[in-house]
Short mmCIF file of C-alpha atoms in Angstrom, two decimals:
data_model
loop_
_atom_site.label_atom_id
_atom_site.label_comp_id
_atom_site.label_asym_id
_atom_site.label_seq_id
_atom_site.Cartn_x
_atom_site.Cartn_y
_atom_site.Cartn_z
CA MET G 414 -28.90 1.93 -48.72
CA LYS G 415 -26.51 2.64 -45.86
CA LYS G 416 -28.56 5.65 -44.67
CA ARG G 417 -31.62 3.45 -44.23
CA THR G 418 -29.85 0.88 -42.35
CA SER G 419 -28.27 3.56 -40.01
CA ARG G 420 -31.70 5.10 -39.40
CA LYS G 421 -33.19 1.65 -38.56
CA ILE G 422 -30.33 1.07 -36.14
CA ILE G 423 -30.76 4.57 -34.56
CA TYR G 424 -34.68 3.83 -34.07
CA ILE G 425 -34.11 0.53 -32.70
CA ALA G 426 -31.50 1.95 -30.20
CA ILE G 427 -33.98 4.75 -29.13
CA LEU G 428 -36.75 2.12 -28.72
CA ILE G 429 -34.50 -0.05 -26.47
CA ILE G 430 -33.54 2.95 -24.40
CA ILE G 431 -37.18 3.97 -23.95
CA ILE G 432 -38.04 0.55 -22.83
CA LEU G 433 -35.04 0.18 -20.37
CA VAL G 434 -35.95 3.54 -18.90
CA SER G 435 -39.63 2.65 -18.57
CA TYR G 436 -38.86 -0.64 -16.84
CA GLY G 437 -36.65 1.30 -14.48
CA ILE G 438 -39.38 3.84 -13.65
CA ILE G 439 -42.32 1.55 -13.26
CA PRO G 440 -41.69 0.56 -9.67
CA LEU G 441 -41.14 4.17 -8.52
CA ALA G 442 -44.35 5.29 -10.29
CA LEU G 443 -46.53 2.47 -8.83
CA ASN G 444 -44.96 2.33 -5.23
CA THR G 445 -47.26 3.39 -2.58
CA SER G 446 -46.19 4.21 1.05
CA GLU G 447 -47.75 2.36 3.89
CA SER G 448 -49.05 5.63 5.52
CA SER G 449 -51.38 6.31 2.57
CA MET G 450 -52.72 2.80 2.31
CA HIS G 451 -56.23 1.92 3.30
CA ASN G 452 -57.59 -1.34 4.58
CA GLY G 453 -59.07 -3.70 1.73
CA LYS G 454 -57.48 -1.59 -1.16
CA SER G 455 -55.04 -2.92 -3.64
CA TYR G 456 -51.59 -1.46 -3.99
CA TYR G 457 -48.16 -1.97 -5.37
CA ILE G 458 -45.06 -1.72 -3.41
CA TYR G 459 -41.43 -2.01 -4.50
CA GLY G 460 -38.36 -2.86 -2.34
CA ASN G 461 -35.74 -5.14 -1.10
CA ILE G 462 -36.65 -8.47 0.73
CA THR G 463 -34.91 -8.27 4.26
CA GLY G 464 -36.45 -11.29 5.82
CA LEU G 465 -38.07 -14.47 4.27
CA ILE G 466 -39.72 -17.60 5.63
CA THR G 467 -41.39 -20.16 3.28
CA VAL G 468 -43.30 -23.13 4.61
CA ASN G 469 -45.61 -25.32 2.54
CA ASN G 470 -45.46 -23.00 -0.49
CA LYS G 471 -46.67 -19.98 1.73
CA THR G 472 -44.29 -17.08 2.16
CA PHE G 473 -43.99 -14.49 4.87
CA MET G 474 -41.54 -11.73 3.97
CA THR G 475 -40.37 -8.33 5.09
CA VAL G 476 -39.99 -5.75 2.32
CA ASN G 477 -37.88 -2.66 2.95
CA ASP G 478 -39.52 0.02 0.95
CA TYR G 479 -37.20 2.97 0.85
CA GLY G 480 -36.53 2.81 4.64
CA ASN G 481 -39.91 1.65 5.74
CA THR G 482 -40.57 -1.95 6.16
CA ILE G 483 -43.92 -3.66 5.43
CA ASP G 484 -44.86 -7.36 5.99
CA VAL G 485 -46.03 -9.35 3.06
CA PHE G 486 -47.90 -12.63 3.00
CA TYR G 487 -47.92 -14.64 -0.28
CA ASN G 488 -49.37 -17.95 -1.31
CA GLY G 489 -46.27 -19.09 -3.35
CA THR G 490 -42.54 -18.93 -3.24
CA ALA G 491 -40.70 -15.59 -3.47
CA PRO G 492 -37.29 -14.64 -4.62
CA ALA G 493 -34.30 -14.92 -2.12
CA THR G 494 -33.55 -12.61 0.74
CA GLY G 495 -31.81 -9.45 -0.87
CA SER G 496 -33.83 -9.54 -3.93
CA TYR G 497 -35.69 -6.54 -5.17
CA VAL G 498 -39.33 -7.16 -5.88
CA LEU G 499 -42.48 -5.50 -7.04
CA VAL G 500 -45.47 -6.62 -4.96
CA TYR G 501 -49.10 -6.39 -5.89
CA GLY G 502 -51.73 -7.16 -3.23
CA VAL G 503 -54.45 -6.01 -0.85
CA TYR G 504 -53.51 -4.03 2.28
CA GLN G 505 -54.89 -5.47 5.53
CA THR G 506 -54.74 -4.46 9.16
CA ASN G 507 -54.96 -6.61 12.36
CA ILE G 508 -53.97 -6.15 15.97
CA LEU G 509 -50.32 -6.22 15.20
CA GLY G 510 -50.49 -3.75 12.32
CA GLY G 511 -50.78 -3.62 8.65
CA TYR G 512 -49.61 -6.07 5.91
CA ILE G 513 -50.04 -6.86 2.35
CA GLN G 514 -51.82 -10.05 1.27
CA ALA G 515 -49.84 -10.40 -2.01
CA ARG G 516 -51.55 -11.52 -5.25
CA GLY G 517 -48.18 -11.28 -7.16
CA VAL G 518 -44.60 -10.91 -6.35
CA TYR G 519 -42.40 -10.06 -9.19
CA LYS G 520 -38.50 -10.06 -9.08
CA TRP G 521 -37.34 -6.75 -10.34
CA TYR G 522 -33.75 -6.38 -11.72
CA TYR G 523 -33.17 -2.72 -11.46
CA THR G 524 -34.67 0.78 -11.04
CA ILE G 525 -33.63 4.21 -11.85
#
């Protein structure tokens, strides 16, 4: 009986470790550098919010993506400055440069 309980605990511990490692790897696997983005295509970016302005539930933020910064526009509120986020949206360009029109901004608690 004790052997079964020990095995269950080990299996649960292994499953938890796999889930935590997967959670930490997801942003790194999905992240796209701005240099490889094309206008009108959807991408994920992961980074630290370094600048944030929210007015009338519309947010403009700057995300530091491993030393590169990218502007993000989002129709909603975002986590506070200093938070790490995974952003999903469409890359757009204009006269001033490129930005992401976000469809989703997800606070991310850690990465590996």
